[in-house]
PDB file of C-alpha atoms in Angstrom:
ATOM      1  CA  MET A   1       2.331   2.000  77.026  1.00 56.00           C
ATOM      2  CA  LYS A   2       4.632   1.242  73.750  1.00 54.00           C
ATOM      3  CA  LYS A   3       1.737  -0.937  72.207  1.00 59.00           C
ATOM      4  CA  LYS A   4      -0.816   2.261  72.869  1.00 61.00           C
ATOM      5  CA  GLN A   5       2.007   4.509  71.062  1.00 63.00           C
ATOM      6  CA  PHE A   6       2.385   2.079  68.165  1.00 60.00           C
ATOM      7  CA  ILE A   7      -1.317   1.863  67.558  1.00 65.00           C
ATOM      8  CA  ILE A   8      -1.485   5.755  67.341  1.00 66.00           C
ATOM      9  CA  LEU A   9       1.575   5.929  65.008  1.00 61.00           C
ATOM     10  CA  ALA A  10      -0.069   3.155  62.465  1.00 61.00           C
ATOM     11  CA  ALA A  11      -3.243   4.944  62.677  1.00 63.00           C
ATOM     12  CA  VAL A  12      -1.655   8.190  61.823  1.00 61.00           C
ATOM     13  CA  ALA A  13       0.678   6.504  58.989  1.00 63.00           C
ATOM     14  CA  ALA A  14      -2.782   4.698  57.718  1.00 63.00           C
ATOM     15  CA  SER A  15      -4.428   8.360  57.749  1.00 67.00           C
ATOM     16  CA  LEU A  16      -1.240  10.175  55.921  1.00 63.00           C
ATOM     17  CA  LEU A  17      -1.427   7.082  53.346  1.00 63.00           C
ATOM     18  CA  ALA A  18      -4.802   7.700  52.820  1.00 62.00           C
ATOM     19  CA  VAL A  19      -4.519  11.229  51.985  1.00 63.00           C
ATOM     20  CA  TYR A  20      -1.563  10.448  50.324  1.00 62.00           C
ATOM     21  CA  LEU A  21      -3.258   7.897  47.918  1.00 60.00           C
ATOM     22  CA  GLY A  22      -6.631  10.260  47.964  1.00 62.00           C
ATOM     23  CA  VAL A  23      -4.207  13.334  46.472  1.00 59.00           C
ATOM     24  CA  SER A  24      -2.900  11.098  44.044  1.00 60.00           C
ATOM     25  CA  ILE A  25      -5.892   9.745  42.567  1.00 57.00           C
ATOM     26  CA  TYR A  26      -7.407  13.321  42.773  1.00 48.00           C
ATOM     27  CA  SER A  27      -4.242  14.039  40.573  1.00 55.00           C
ATOM     28  CA  ASP A  28      -3.894  11.301  38.018  1.00 52.00           C
ATOM     29  CA  TRP A  29      -8.171  12.075  37.601  1.00 47.00           C
ATOM     30  CA  LYS A  30      -7.437  15.918  37.517  1.00 44.00           C
ATOM     31  CA  ALA A  31      -4.535  15.446  34.798  1.00 48.00           C
ATOM     32  CA  GLU A  32      -6.592  12.989  32.786  1.00 50.00           C
ATOM     33  CA  LYS A  33      -9.568  15.428  32.790  1.00 43.00           C
ATOM     34  CA  GLU A  34      -7.255  18.250  31.643  1.00 49.00           C
ATOM     35  CA  ALA A  35      -5.510  16.070  28.866  1.00 47.00           C
ATOM     36  CA  GLU A  36      -9.241  15.485  27.576  1.00 45.00           C
ATOM     37  CA  LYS A  37     -10.357  19.044  27.634  1.00 47.00           C
ATOM     38  CA  GLU A  38      -7.006  19.720  25.574  1.00 54.00           C
ATOM     39  CA  ALA A  39      -7.690  16.975  23.140  1.00 49.00           C
ATOM     40  CA  ALA A  40     -11.011  17.931  22.804  1.00 62.00           C
ATOM     41  CA  GLU A  41      -9.948  22.040  22.172  1.00 81.00           C
ATOM     42  CA  LEU A  42      -7.627  20.289  19.256  1.00 93.00           C
ATOM     43  CA  GLN A  43     -10.248  17.966  17.741  1.00 96.00           C
ATOM     44  CA  VAL A  44     -10.802  19.812  14.288  1.00 96.00           C
ATOM     45  CA  THR A  45     -12.815  16.548  12.718  1.00 96.00           C
ATOM     46  CA  ASP A  46     -15.226  14.012  14.599  1.00 96.00           C
ATOM     47  CA  ILE A  47     -16.864  11.718  11.885  1.00 96.00           C
ATOM     48  CA  ASP A  48     -17.730   8.155  11.691  1.00 96.00           C
ATOM     49  CA  SER A  49     -15.487   7.367   8.662  1.00 96.00           C
ATOM     50  CA  GLN A  50     -18.107   4.450   7.728  1.00 96.00           C
ATOM     51  CA  ASP A  51     -20.770   6.738   7.223  1.00 97.00           C
ATOM     52  CA  ILE A  52     -18.795   8.701   4.711  1.00 98.00           C
ATOM     53  CA  VAL A  53     -19.686   8.113   1.350  1.00 98.00           C
ATOM     54  CA  LYS A  54     -17.589  10.415  -1.009  1.00 99.00           C
ATOM     55  CA  LEU A  55     -14.344  12.032  -0.568  1.00 99.00           C
ATOM     56  CA  SER A  56     -12.462  14.717  -2.739  1.00 99.00           C
ATOM     57  CA  TYR A  57      -9.549  16.351  -2.625  1.00 99.00           C
ATOM     58  CA  THR A  58      -7.691  19.201  -4.428  1.00 98.00           C
ATOM     59  CA  ASP A  59      -4.352  21.294  -4.700  1.00 98.00           C
ATOM     60  CA  GLY A  60      -5.589  24.165  -6.279  1.00 95.00           C
ATOM     61  CA  GLU A  61      -4.953  22.698  -9.844  1.00 96.00           C
ATOM     62  CA  GLU A  62      -5.753  18.810  -9.853  1.00 98.00           C
ATOM     63  CA  SER A  63      -8.624  17.266  -8.390  1.00 98.00           C
ATOM     64  CA  PHE A  64      -9.853  13.447  -7.428  1.00 99.00           C
ATOM     65  CA  SER A  65     -13.083  12.324  -6.149  1.00 99.00           C
ATOM     66  CA  PHE A  66     -13.994   8.980  -4.780  1.00 99.00           C
ATOM     67  CA  THR A  67     -17.809   7.437  -4.382  1.00 99.00           C
ATOM     68  CA  LYS A  68     -18.146   4.572  -2.333  1.00 98.00           C
ATOM     69  CA  GLU A  69     -20.879   2.048  -3.735  1.00 96.00           C
ATOM     70  CA  ASP A  70     -23.575  -0.055  -1.788  1.00 93.00           C
ATOM     71  CA  ASP A  71     -21.054  -2.968  -1.597  1.00 93.00           C
ATOM     72  CA  ASP A  72     -18.779  -0.699   0.312  1.00 96.00           C
ATOM     73  CA  THR A  73     -16.261  -0.382  -2.540  1.00 98.00           C
ATOM     74  CA  TRP A  74     -14.669   2.875  -3.514  1.00 99.00           C
ATOM     75  CA  TYR A  75     -14.435   3.936  -6.828  1.00 98.00           C
ATOM     76  CA  TYR A  76     -12.815   6.702  -8.643  1.00 98.00           C
ATOM     77  CA  ASP A  77     -14.636   8.994 -10.198  1.00 98.00           C
ATOM     78  CA  GLY A  78     -12.355   9.826 -12.872  1.00 97.00           C
ATOM     79  CA  ASP A  79     -12.775   6.349 -14.232  1.00 96.00           C
ATOM     80  CA  ASP A  80     -14.931   3.599 -12.269  1.00 93.00           C
ATOM     81  CA  GLN A  81     -13.273   1.085 -14.431  1.00 92.00           C
ATOM     82  CA  LEU A  82     -10.214   1.402 -12.285  1.00 96.00           C
ATOM     83  CA  PRO A  83      -8.650  -1.061 -10.102  1.00 96.00           C
ATOM     84  CA  LEU A  84      -8.541   1.268  -7.440  1.00 98.00           C
ATOM     85  CA  ASP A  85      -6.538   0.313  -4.126  1.00 97.00           C
ATOM     86  CA  GLN A  86      -8.846   0.725  -1.350  1.00 98.00           C
ATOM     87  CA  SER A  87      -6.449   1.358   1.140  1.00 97.00           C
ATOM     88  CA  THR A  88      -5.897   5.074  -0.614  1.00 97.00           C
ATOM     89  CA  VAL A  89      -9.216   6.223   0.228  1.00 98.00           C
ATOM     90  CA  THR A  90      -9.324   4.246   3.833  1.00 98.00           C
ATOM     91  CA  ASN A  91      -6.240   5.574   4.991  1.00 98.00           C
ATOM     92  CA  ALA A  92      -7.291   9.001   3.787  1.00 98.00           C
ATOM     93  CA  LEU A  93     -10.537   8.880   5.529  1.00 98.00           C
ATOM     94  CA  ASP A  94      -9.152   7.320   8.884  1.00 97.00           C
ATOM     95  CA  SER A  95      -6.644  10.655   8.967  1.00 97.00           C
ATOM     96  CA  TYR A  96      -9.276  13.348   8.010  1.00 98.00           C
ATOM     97  CA  SER A  97     -12.327  11.874   9.784  1.00 98.00           C
ATOM     98  CA  ASP A  98     -11.085  11.935  13.238  1.00 97.00           C
ATOM     99  CA  LEU A  99      -8.194  14.881  12.754  1.00 97.00           C
ATOM    100  CA  SER A 100      -6.760  16.566  15.842  1.00 96.00           C
ATOM    101  CA  GLY A 101      -3.974  20.106  15.541  1.00 97.00           C
ATOM    102  CA  THR A 102      -1.417  20.810  17.398  1.00 96.00           C
ATOM    103  CA  ARG A 103      -2.445  23.813  18.204  1.00 95.00           C
ATOM    104  CA  LYS A 104      -5.504  25.778  18.165  1.00 94.00           C
ATOM    105  CA  LEU A 105      -5.235  29.719  17.482  1.00 92.00           C
ATOM    106  CA  LYS A 106      -6.859  32.598  19.763  1.00 80.00           C
ATOM    107  CA  ASN A 107      -8.262  35.476  18.079  1.00 72.00           C
ATOM    108  CA  ALA A 108      -7.539  33.759  14.522  1.00 69.00           C
ATOM    109  CA  ASP A 109     -10.071  36.132  12.501  1.00 68.00           C
ATOM    110  CA  VAL A 110      -7.973  37.057   9.210  1.00 64.00           C
ATOM    111  CA  ASP A 111      -7.883  34.444   7.064  1.00 66.00           C
ATOM    112  CA  GLU A 112      -5.537  36.094   4.953  1.00 76.00           C
ATOM    113  CA  ALA A 113      -2.914  35.737   7.248  1.00 84.00           C
ATOM    114  CA  TYR A 114      -2.685  31.986   7.455  1.00 93.00           C
ATOM    115  CA  GLY A 115      -3.526  31.702   3.704  1.00 94.00           C
ATOM    116  CA  LEU A 116      -7.149  30.273   4.145  1.00 93.00           C
ATOM    117  CA  ASP A 117      -8.477  32.443   1.779  1.00 91.00           C
ATOM    118  CA  SER A 118      -7.211  30.845  -1.038  1.00 93.00           C
ATOM    119  CA  PRO A 119      -6.147  27.179   0.498  1.00 96.00           C
ATOM    120  CA  ALA A 120      -3.291  25.398  -0.686  1.00 97.00           C
ATOM    121  CA  TYR A 121      -5.405  21.962  -0.865  1.00 98.00           C
ATOM    122  CA  THR A 122      -9.386  21.626   0.128  1.00 98.00           C
ATOM    123  CA  ILE A 123     -10.785  18.241   1.552  1.00 99.00           C
ATOM    124  CA  ALA A 124     -14.582  17.313   1.489  1.00 98.00           C
ATOM    125  CA  MET A 125     -16.132  14.501   3.240  1.00 98.00           C
ATOM    126  CA  GLU A 126     -20.029  13.734   2.154  1.00 98.00           C
ATOM    127  CA  ASP A 127     -21.724  11.415   4.552  1.00 97.00           C
ATOM    128  CA  SER A 128     -25.029   9.458   3.558  1.00 95.00           C
ATOM    129  CA  GLU A 129     -27.097  12.108   4.850  1.00 96.00           C
ATOM    130  CA  GLY A 130     -25.164  14.650   2.612  1.00 97.00           C
ATOM    131  CA  ASN A 131     -23.391  16.331   5.266  1.00 96.00           C
ATOM    132  CA  VAL A 132     -20.627  17.857   4.328  1.00 97.00           C
ATOM    133  CA  THR A 133     -17.297  18.447   6.041  1.00 97.00           C
ATOM    134  CA  GLU A 134     -14.725  20.651   4.227  1.00 98.00           C
ATOM    135  CA  ILE A 135     -11.232  20.971   5.633  1.00 98.00           C
ATOM    136  CA  ASN A 136      -8.753  23.904   4.269  1.00 97.00           C
ATOM    137  CA  ILE A 137      -5.569  23.886   4.514  1.00 97.00           C
ATOM    138  CA  GLY A 138      -3.432  27.321   4.047  1.00 96.00           C
ATOM    139  CA  ASP A 139       0.048  28.342   4.501  1.00 96.00           C
ATOM    140  CA  MET A 140       2.889  26.732   6.167  1.00 97.00           C
ATOM    141  CA  THR A 141       4.812  27.929   9.360  1.00 94.00           C
ATOM    142  CA  GLY A 142       7.617  25.891   9.949  1.00 95.00           C
ATOM    143  CA  GLU A 143       6.782  22.254   9.605  1.00 95.00           C
ATOM    144  CA  GLU A 144       3.283  22.895  10.048  1.00 98.00           C
ATOM    145  CA  TYR A 145       0.115  23.845   8.056  1.00 98.00           C
ATOM    146  CA  TYR A 146      -2.658  26.054   9.062  1.00 97.00           C
ATOM    147  CA  ILE A 147      -5.677  24.429   8.592  1.00 96.00           C
ATOM    148  CA  THR A 148      -9.783  25.052   9.337  1.00 95.00           C
ATOM    149  CA  ALA A 149     -12.731  23.077   9.211  1.00 94.00           C
ATOM    150  CA  ASP A 150     -15.793  25.180  10.147  1.00 88.00           C
ATOM    151  CA  GLY A 151     -14.993  28.187   7.174  1.00 83.00           C
ATOM    152  CA  GLY A 152     -12.209  29.758   9.064  1.00 79.00           C
ATOM    153  CA  GLU A 153     -14.045  30.296  12.644  1.00 86.00           C
ATOM    154  CA  THR A 154     -11.380  28.005  14.339  1.00 92.00           C
ATOM    155  CA  VAL A 155      -7.936  27.752  13.224  1.00 95.00           C
ATOM    156  CA  TYR A 156      -5.372  24.784  14.259  1.00 96.00           C
ATOM    157  CA  THR A 157      -1.910  23.880  12.886  1.00 97.00           C
ATOM    158  CA  ALA A 158      -1.636  20.462  12.134  1.00 97.00           C
ATOM    159  CA  ALA A 159       1.559  18.265  11.263  1.00 96.00           C
ATOM    160  CA  SER A 160       2.519  18.476   7.255  1.00 96.00           C
ATOM    161  CA  THR A 161       1.596  14.959   6.914  1.00 96.00           C
ATOM    162  CA  ILE A 162      -1.703  15.933   6.666  1.00 98.00           C
ATOM    163  CA  THR A 163      -1.055  16.122   3.028  1.00 98.00           C
ATOM    164  CA  SER A 164       0.256  12.962   2.396  1.00 97.00           C
ATOM    165  CA  TYR A 165      -2.867  10.978   2.043  1.00 97.00           C
ATOM    166  CA  MET A 166      -3.697  13.149  -1.009  1.00 98.00           C
ATOM    167  CA  VAL A 167      -2.705  11.046  -4.021  1.00 97.00           C
ATOM    168  CA  PHE A 168      -2.500  13.102  -7.475  1.00 98.00           C
ATOM    169  CA  ASP A 169      -1.206  10.283  -9.619  1.00 94.00           C
ATOM    170  CA  VAL A 170      -3.567   8.383 -11.448  1.00 94.00           C
ATOM    171  CA  ASN A 171      -1.237   5.002 -11.685  1.00 89.00           C
ATOM    172  CA  SER A 172      -0.537   5.526  -7.826  1.00 92.00           C
ATOM    173  CA  LEU A 173      -4.077   4.975  -7.420  1.00 96.00           C
ATOM    174  CA  VAL A 174      -4.095   1.284  -8.674  1.00 96.00           C
ATOM    175  CA  GLN A 175      -4.014  -1.767  -6.941  1.00 97.00           C
ATOM    176  CA  TYR A 176      -1.548  -4.158  -8.194  1.00 96.00           C
ATOM    177  CA  GLU A 177      -1.790  -7.687  -8.876  1.00 97.00           C
ATOM    178  CA  THR A 178       0.173 -10.164  -6.971  1.00 96.00           C
ATOM    179  CA  PHE A 179       2.611 -12.740  -8.774  1.00 98.00           C
ATOM    180  CA  PRO A 180       3.199 -16.121  -6.697  1.00 97.00           C
ATOM    181  CA  THR A 181       6.582 -16.210  -4.783  1.00 96.00           C
ATOM    182  CA  ILE A 182       8.402 -19.045  -6.504  1.00 97.00           C
ATOM    183  CA  TYR A 183      11.795 -20.650  -5.493  1.00 95.00           C
ATOM    184  CA  GLU A 184      13.730 -23.417  -6.117  1.00 94.00           C
ATOM    185  CA  THR A 185      12.395 -26.157  -3.431  1.00 94.00           C
ATOM    186  CA  ILE A 186       8.913 -25.421  -4.960  1.00 96.00           C
ATOM    187  CA  PHE A 187       9.983 -25.034  -8.740  1.00 97.00           C
ATOM    188  CA  ASP A 188       8.390 -28.022 -11.093  1.00 97.00           C
ATOM    189  CA  LYS A 189       7.998 -27.017 -14.389  1.00 97.00           C
ATOM    190  CA  ILE A 190       8.775 -24.192 -17.072  1.00 98.00           C
ATOM    191  CA  VAL A 191       7.052 -23.899 -20.672  1.00 98.00           C
ATOM    192  CA  VAL A 192       7.937 -21.373 -22.797  1.00 98.00           C
ATOM    193  CA  THR A 193       6.111 -20.887 -26.268  1.00 98.00           C
ATOM    194  CA  GLN A 194       5.863 -18.223 -28.655  1.00 98.00           C
ATOM    195  CA  GLY A 195       3.865 -17.717 -32.153  1.00 95.00           C
ATOM    196  CA  GLY A 196       2.887 -21.647 -31.454  1.00 94.00           C
ATOM    197  CA  VAL A 197       6.429 -22.634 -31.336  1.00 97.00           C
ATOM    198  CA  THR A 198       8.019 -23.992 -28.015  1.00 97.00           C
ATOM    199  CA  LEU A 199      11.429 -22.585 -26.777  1.00 98.00           C
ATOM    200  CA  LEU A 200      11.262 -24.036 -23.584  1.00 97.00           C
ATOM    201  CA  ASP A 201      10.017 -27.344 -21.889  1.00 97.00           C
ATOM    202  CA  TYR A 202      11.969 -27.840 -18.694  1.00 97.00           C
ATOM    203  CA  ASP A 203      10.784 -30.638 -15.669  1.00 96.00           C
ATOM    204  CA  ALA A 204      13.002 -30.116 -12.933  1.00 93.00           C
ATOM    205  CA  GLU A 205      11.641 -33.278 -11.156  1.00 84.00           C
ATOM    206  CA  SER A 206      12.155 -35.257 -14.807  1.00 76.00           C
ATOM    207  CA  GLU A 207      15.580 -33.690 -14.957  1.00 64.00           C
ATOM    208  CA  GLU A 208      16.367 -34.817 -11.087  1.00 54.00           C
ATOM    209  CA  GLU A 209      15.309 -38.484 -12.106  1.00 47.00           C
ATOM    210  CA  SER A 210      17.742 -38.121 -15.203  1.00 48.00           C
ATOM    211  CA  GLU A 211      20.725 -37.276 -13.427  1.00 47.00           C
ATOM    212  CA  ASP A 212      20.023 -39.798 -10.772  1.00 48.00           C
ATOM    213  CA  SER A 213      20.196 -42.339 -13.510  1.00 46.00           C
ATOM    214  CA  GLU A 214      23.150 -40.922 -14.978  1.00 49.00           C
ATOM    215  CA  ASN A 215      24.870 -40.739 -11.873  1.00 50.00           C
ATOM    216  CA  ASP A 216      23.884 -44.395 -11.316  1.00 49.00           C
ATOM    217  CA  SER A 217      25.827 -45.319 -14.587  1.00 45.00           C
ATOM    218  CA  ASP A 218      28.704 -43.391 -14.241  1.00 48.00           C
ATOM    219  CA  SER A 219      27.631 -39.561 -15.530  1.00 46.00           C
ATOM    220  CA  SER A 220      30.220 -36.862 -14.906  1.00 43.00           C
ATOM    221  CA  GLU A 221      29.709 -34.614 -11.701  1.00 45.00           C
ATOM    222  CA  ASP A 222      29.776 -31.785 -14.268  1.00 48.00           C
ATOM    223  CA  GLU A 223      26.850 -32.959 -16.086  1.00 46.00           C
ATOM    224  CA  SER A 224      25.008 -33.335 -12.651  1.00 45.00           C
ATOM    225  CA  SER A 225      25.900 -29.770 -11.402  1.00 48.00           C
ATOM    226  CA  ASP A 226      24.871 -27.984 -15.017  1.00 51.00           C
ATOM    227  CA  GLU A 227      21.694 -29.913 -14.605  1.00 50.00           C
ATOM    228  CA  GLU A 228      20.945 -28.859 -11.147  1.00 49.00           C
ATOM    229  CA  SER A 229      21.794 -25.110 -12.287  1.00 78.00           C
ATOM    230  CA  LEU A 230      18.704 -24.707 -14.732  1.00 92.00           C
ATOM    231  CA  THR A 231      16.478 -25.356 -11.945  1.00 92.00           C
ATOM    232  CA  GLU A 232      18.266 -22.582  -9.995  1.00 94.00           C
ATOM    233  CA  ILE A 233      18.533 -20.424 -12.952  1.00 95.00           C
ATOM    234  CA  TYR A 234      14.771 -20.416 -14.262  1.00 97.00           C
ATOM    235  CA  ALA A 235      13.378 -20.399 -10.788  1.00 96.00           C
ATOM    236  CA  GLY A 236      15.666 -17.288 -10.069  1.00 96.00           C
ATOM    237  CA  GLU A 237      14.326 -15.634 -13.265  1.00 97.00           C
ATOM    238  CA  VAL A 238      10.644 -16.149 -12.697  1.00 98.00           C
ATOM    239  CA  GLY A 239      11.392 -15.824  -8.912  1.00 96.00           C
ATOM    240  CA  SER A 240      12.484 -12.278  -9.288  1.00 97.00           C
ATOM    241  CA  ILE A 241       9.191 -11.005 -10.852  1.00 98.00           C
ATOM    242  CA  TYR A 242       7.808  -8.595  -8.643  1.00 96.00           C
ATOM    243  CA  PHE A 243       5.073  -6.218  -9.638  1.00 96.00           C
ATOM    244  CA  ASP A 244       5.772  -2.696  -8.695  1.00 92.00           C
ATOM    245  CA  ASP A 245       5.451  -0.678 -11.244  1.00 94.00           C
ATOM    246  CA  CYS A 246       2.209  -0.542 -13.649  1.00 95.00           C
ATOM    247  CA  VAL A 247       2.700   1.271 -16.913  1.00 94.00           C
ATOM    248  CA  ASP A 248      -1.004   0.350 -17.935  1.00 94.00           C
ATOM    249  CA  TYR A 249      -3.949  -0.777 -16.365  1.00 94.00           C
ATOM    250  CA  ARG A 250      -6.005  -1.323 -18.977  1.00 93.00           C
ATOM    251  CA  ALA A 251      -4.370  -1.693 -22.204  1.00 96.00           C
ATOM    252  CA  ASP A 252      -6.751  -2.563 -25.420  1.00 96.00           C
ATOM    253  CA  GLU A 253      -5.320  -4.591 -27.951  1.00 96.00           C
ATOM    254  CA  ASP A 254      -3.245  -1.839 -29.515  1.00 97.00           C
ATOM    255  CA  GLU A 255      -1.726  -0.738 -26.741  1.00 98.00           C
ATOM    256  CA  LEU A 256      -0.645  -4.846 -25.823  1.00 98.00           C
ATOM    257  CA  ALA A 257       0.816  -4.713 -29.540  1.00 98.00           C
ATOM    258  CA  GLN A 258       2.673  -1.734 -28.640  1.00 98.00           C
ATOM    259  CA  TYR A 259       4.494  -3.452 -25.524  1.00 98.00           C
ATOM    260  CA  GLY A 260       5.014  -6.267 -27.632  1.00 98.00           C
ATOM    261  CA  LEU A 261       2.473  -8.509 -26.044  1.00 98.00           C
ATOM    262  CA  ASP A 262      -0.136  -9.278 -28.539  1.00 96.00           C
ATOM    263  CA  GLY A 263      -0.651 -12.773 -29.600  1.00 93.00           C
ATOM    264  CA  SER A 264       1.911 -12.917 -32.632  1.00 91.00           C
ATOM    265  CA  SER A 265       4.749 -11.025 -30.761  1.00 95.00           C
ATOM    266  CA  ARG A 266       4.749 -12.601 -26.987  1.00 98.00           C
ATOM    267  CA  LYS A 267       6.478 -14.912 -25.358  1.00 98.00           C
ATOM    268  CA  GLU A 268       3.952 -17.344 -23.132  1.00 98.00           C
ATOM    269  CA  VAL A 269       5.552 -18.654 -19.806  1.00 99.00           C
ATOM    270  CA  THR A 270       3.575 -21.269 -17.667  1.00 99.00           C
ATOM    271  CA  VAL A 271       5.238 -22.019 -14.553  1.00 98.00           C
ATOM    272  CA  THR A 272       4.288 -24.920 -12.107  1.00 98.00           C
ATOM    273  CA  TYR A 273       4.936 -24.994  -8.766  1.00 98.00           C
ATOM    274  CA  GLU A 274       4.006 -26.255  -5.268  1.00 97.00           C
ATOM    275  CA  ASP A 275       1.899 -23.742  -3.328  1.00 96.00           C
ATOM    276  CA  THR A 276       2.842 -24.903   0.162  1.00 93.00           C
ATOM    277  CA  ALA A 277       0.441 -22.318   1.393  1.00 91.00           C
ATOM    278  CA  GLU A 278      -2.488 -24.379  -0.145  1.00 90.00           C
ATOM    279  CA  ASP A 279      -0.610 -27.545  -0.035  1.00 93.00           C
ATOM    280  CA  GLU A 280      -1.437 -28.463  -3.776  1.00 96.00           C
ATOM    281  CA  THR A 281       0.333 -27.860  -7.309  1.00 97.00           C
ATOM    282  CA  ALA A 282      -0.507 -24.461  -8.823  1.00 98.00           C
ATOM    283  CA  THR A 283       0.294 -22.718 -12.243  1.00 98.00           C
ATOM    284  CA  VAL A 284       0.793 -18.917 -13.053  1.00 98.00           C
ATOM    285  CA  THR A 285       1.095 -17.732 -16.623  1.00 99.00           C
ATOM    286  CA  PHE A 286       2.508 -14.521 -17.765  1.00 99.00           C
ATOM    287  CA  HIS A 287       3.489 -12.713 -20.985  1.00 99.00           C
ATOM    288  CA  MET A 288       6.802 -11.156 -21.723  1.00 99.00           C
ATOM    289  CA  GLY A 289       6.907  -8.489 -24.361  1.00 98.00           C
ATOM    290  CA  ASN A 290       9.346  -5.896 -25.525  1.00 98.00           C
ATOM    291  CA  VAL A 291      12.610  -5.052 -23.774  1.00 98.00           C
ATOM    292  CA  THR A 292      12.975  -1.144 -23.064  1.00 97.00           C
ATOM    293  CA  GLU A 293      15.362   0.886 -21.792  1.00 95.00           C
ATOM    294  CA  GLU A 294      14.779   4.019 -19.619  1.00 93.00           C
ATOM    295  CA  ASP A 295      16.801   6.267 -17.342  1.00 90.00           C
ATOM    296  CA  ASP A 296      20.064   3.535 -17.737  1.00 91.00           C
ATOM    297  CA  SER A 297      18.299   0.568 -16.524  1.00 95.00           C
ATOM    298  CA  THR A 298      16.598  -2.412 -18.746  1.00 97.00           C
ATOM    299  CA  TYR A 299      13.139  -3.350 -18.045  1.00 98.00           C
ATOM    300  CA  VAL A 300      10.684  -5.808 -19.905  1.00 98.00           C
ATOM    301  CA  TYR A 301       7.041  -5.698 -20.316  1.00 99.00           C
ATOM    302  CA  ILE A 302       5.076  -8.276 -18.604  1.00 98.00           C
ATOM    303  CA  ARG A 303       1.610  -9.268 -17.749  1.00 98.00           C
ATOM    304  CA  LEU A 304      -0.454 -11.788 -16.505  1.00 98.00           C
ATOM    305  CA  ALA A 305      -2.482 -14.384 -18.786  1.00 97.00           C
ATOM    306  CA  ASP A 306      -5.939 -12.737 -19.303  1.00 90.00           C
ATOM    307  CA  SER A 307      -5.060  -9.610 -17.825  1.00 96.00           C
ATOM    308  CA  ASN A 308      -4.829  -5.980 -19.196  1.00 94.00           C
ATOM    309  CA  MET A 309      -2.663  -4.701 -16.691  1.00 97.00           C
ATOM    310  CA  VAL A 310       0.860  -4.393 -17.944  1.00 98.00           C
ATOM    311  CA  TYR A 311       4.096  -3.962 -15.874  1.00 98.00           C
ATOM    312  CA  LYS A 312       7.795  -3.230 -16.051  1.00 96.00           C
ATOM    313  CA  VAL A 313       9.973  -5.414 -14.368  1.00 97.00           C
ATOM    314  CA  ASN A 314      14.039  -5.392 -14.439  1.00 97.00           C
ATOM    315  CA  ALA A 315      15.169  -7.226 -17.299  1.00 97.00           C
ATOM    316  CA  ASP A 316      18.704  -8.028 -15.979  1.00 95.00           C
ATOM    317  CA  ASP A 317      17.030 -10.631 -14.194  1.00 95.00           C
ATOM    318  CA  MET A 318      15.515 -12.379 -16.957  1.00 96.00           C
ATOM    319  CA  GLU A 319      18.393 -12.600 -19.256  1.00 95.00           C
ATOM    320  CA  ASN A 320      18.122 -16.472 -19.766  1.00 96.00           C
ATOM    321  CA  LEU A 321      14.391 -16.001 -20.567  1.00 97.00           C
ATOM    322  CA  LEU A 322      14.775 -13.441 -22.539  1.00 97.00           C
ATOM    323  CA  ALA A 323      17.507 -14.896 -25.063  1.00 96.00           C
ATOM    324  CA  LEU A 324      15.234 -18.242 -26.034  1.00 95.00           C
TER     325      LEU A 324
END
């Protein structure tokens, strides 16, 4: 009898569990479908960014546009020689081609009420078939903007970060060159010349050998310490160079002269170091020009040899090389 009751209770429990699991699965499915429906309702644009060949945007005063060529490289239409940072365009397209709003407004039929009759910003994307999608950004409401992508028929709100992908400064579009990371343990040699005159020719390895020889023949510890510090000094100053402020991305001969980077004025610096990534000896040559003061800071103009891109670098970090 007890066994029969147990079987009945087990069957009831199994049935209840099945019902519970069924309800749970259905609830999850329903919630997922509702989330998909809500996401679809908030979808402002849905374009394959790879199909877009033109991007433009304006804030009503300034306008910037970009075109993708057959090699999938983007160019700034205002200057196709500008070394464009490709991520400036691709990051913008990733956002604008798959854009979602935070709210969808109902019965939004008066553009004037949202600033969409005279947008603060307009973004246009054109695909290879000539189809154009235009996003208009109107007034702000709190921390969000009113936006539309169908001429005002549907109005959404979007996070204020929607405008952060639009760059209105030409210099901020530039893809900077990179300067190798050089530090004491991989630093080998530095040669500095100016106008054909050698100002410095320092070989860290030969100095170390010289120090060892001097130490073997009763050289003082102070001399050894001084020689070691030269490697630290020069490696430290070269290692401080970092390109993050381009003042001219296409300087001609006259402009190079103004920066003190013409052949007769500049200091040419060649550094030999160990490239640990490639496991080989490498060299980098750069030019140092005039020193300039801006906002209580002192900078020196620098460019890589054979480059027309000019950068500002903190001069305080390079005082020994500048003093040569």
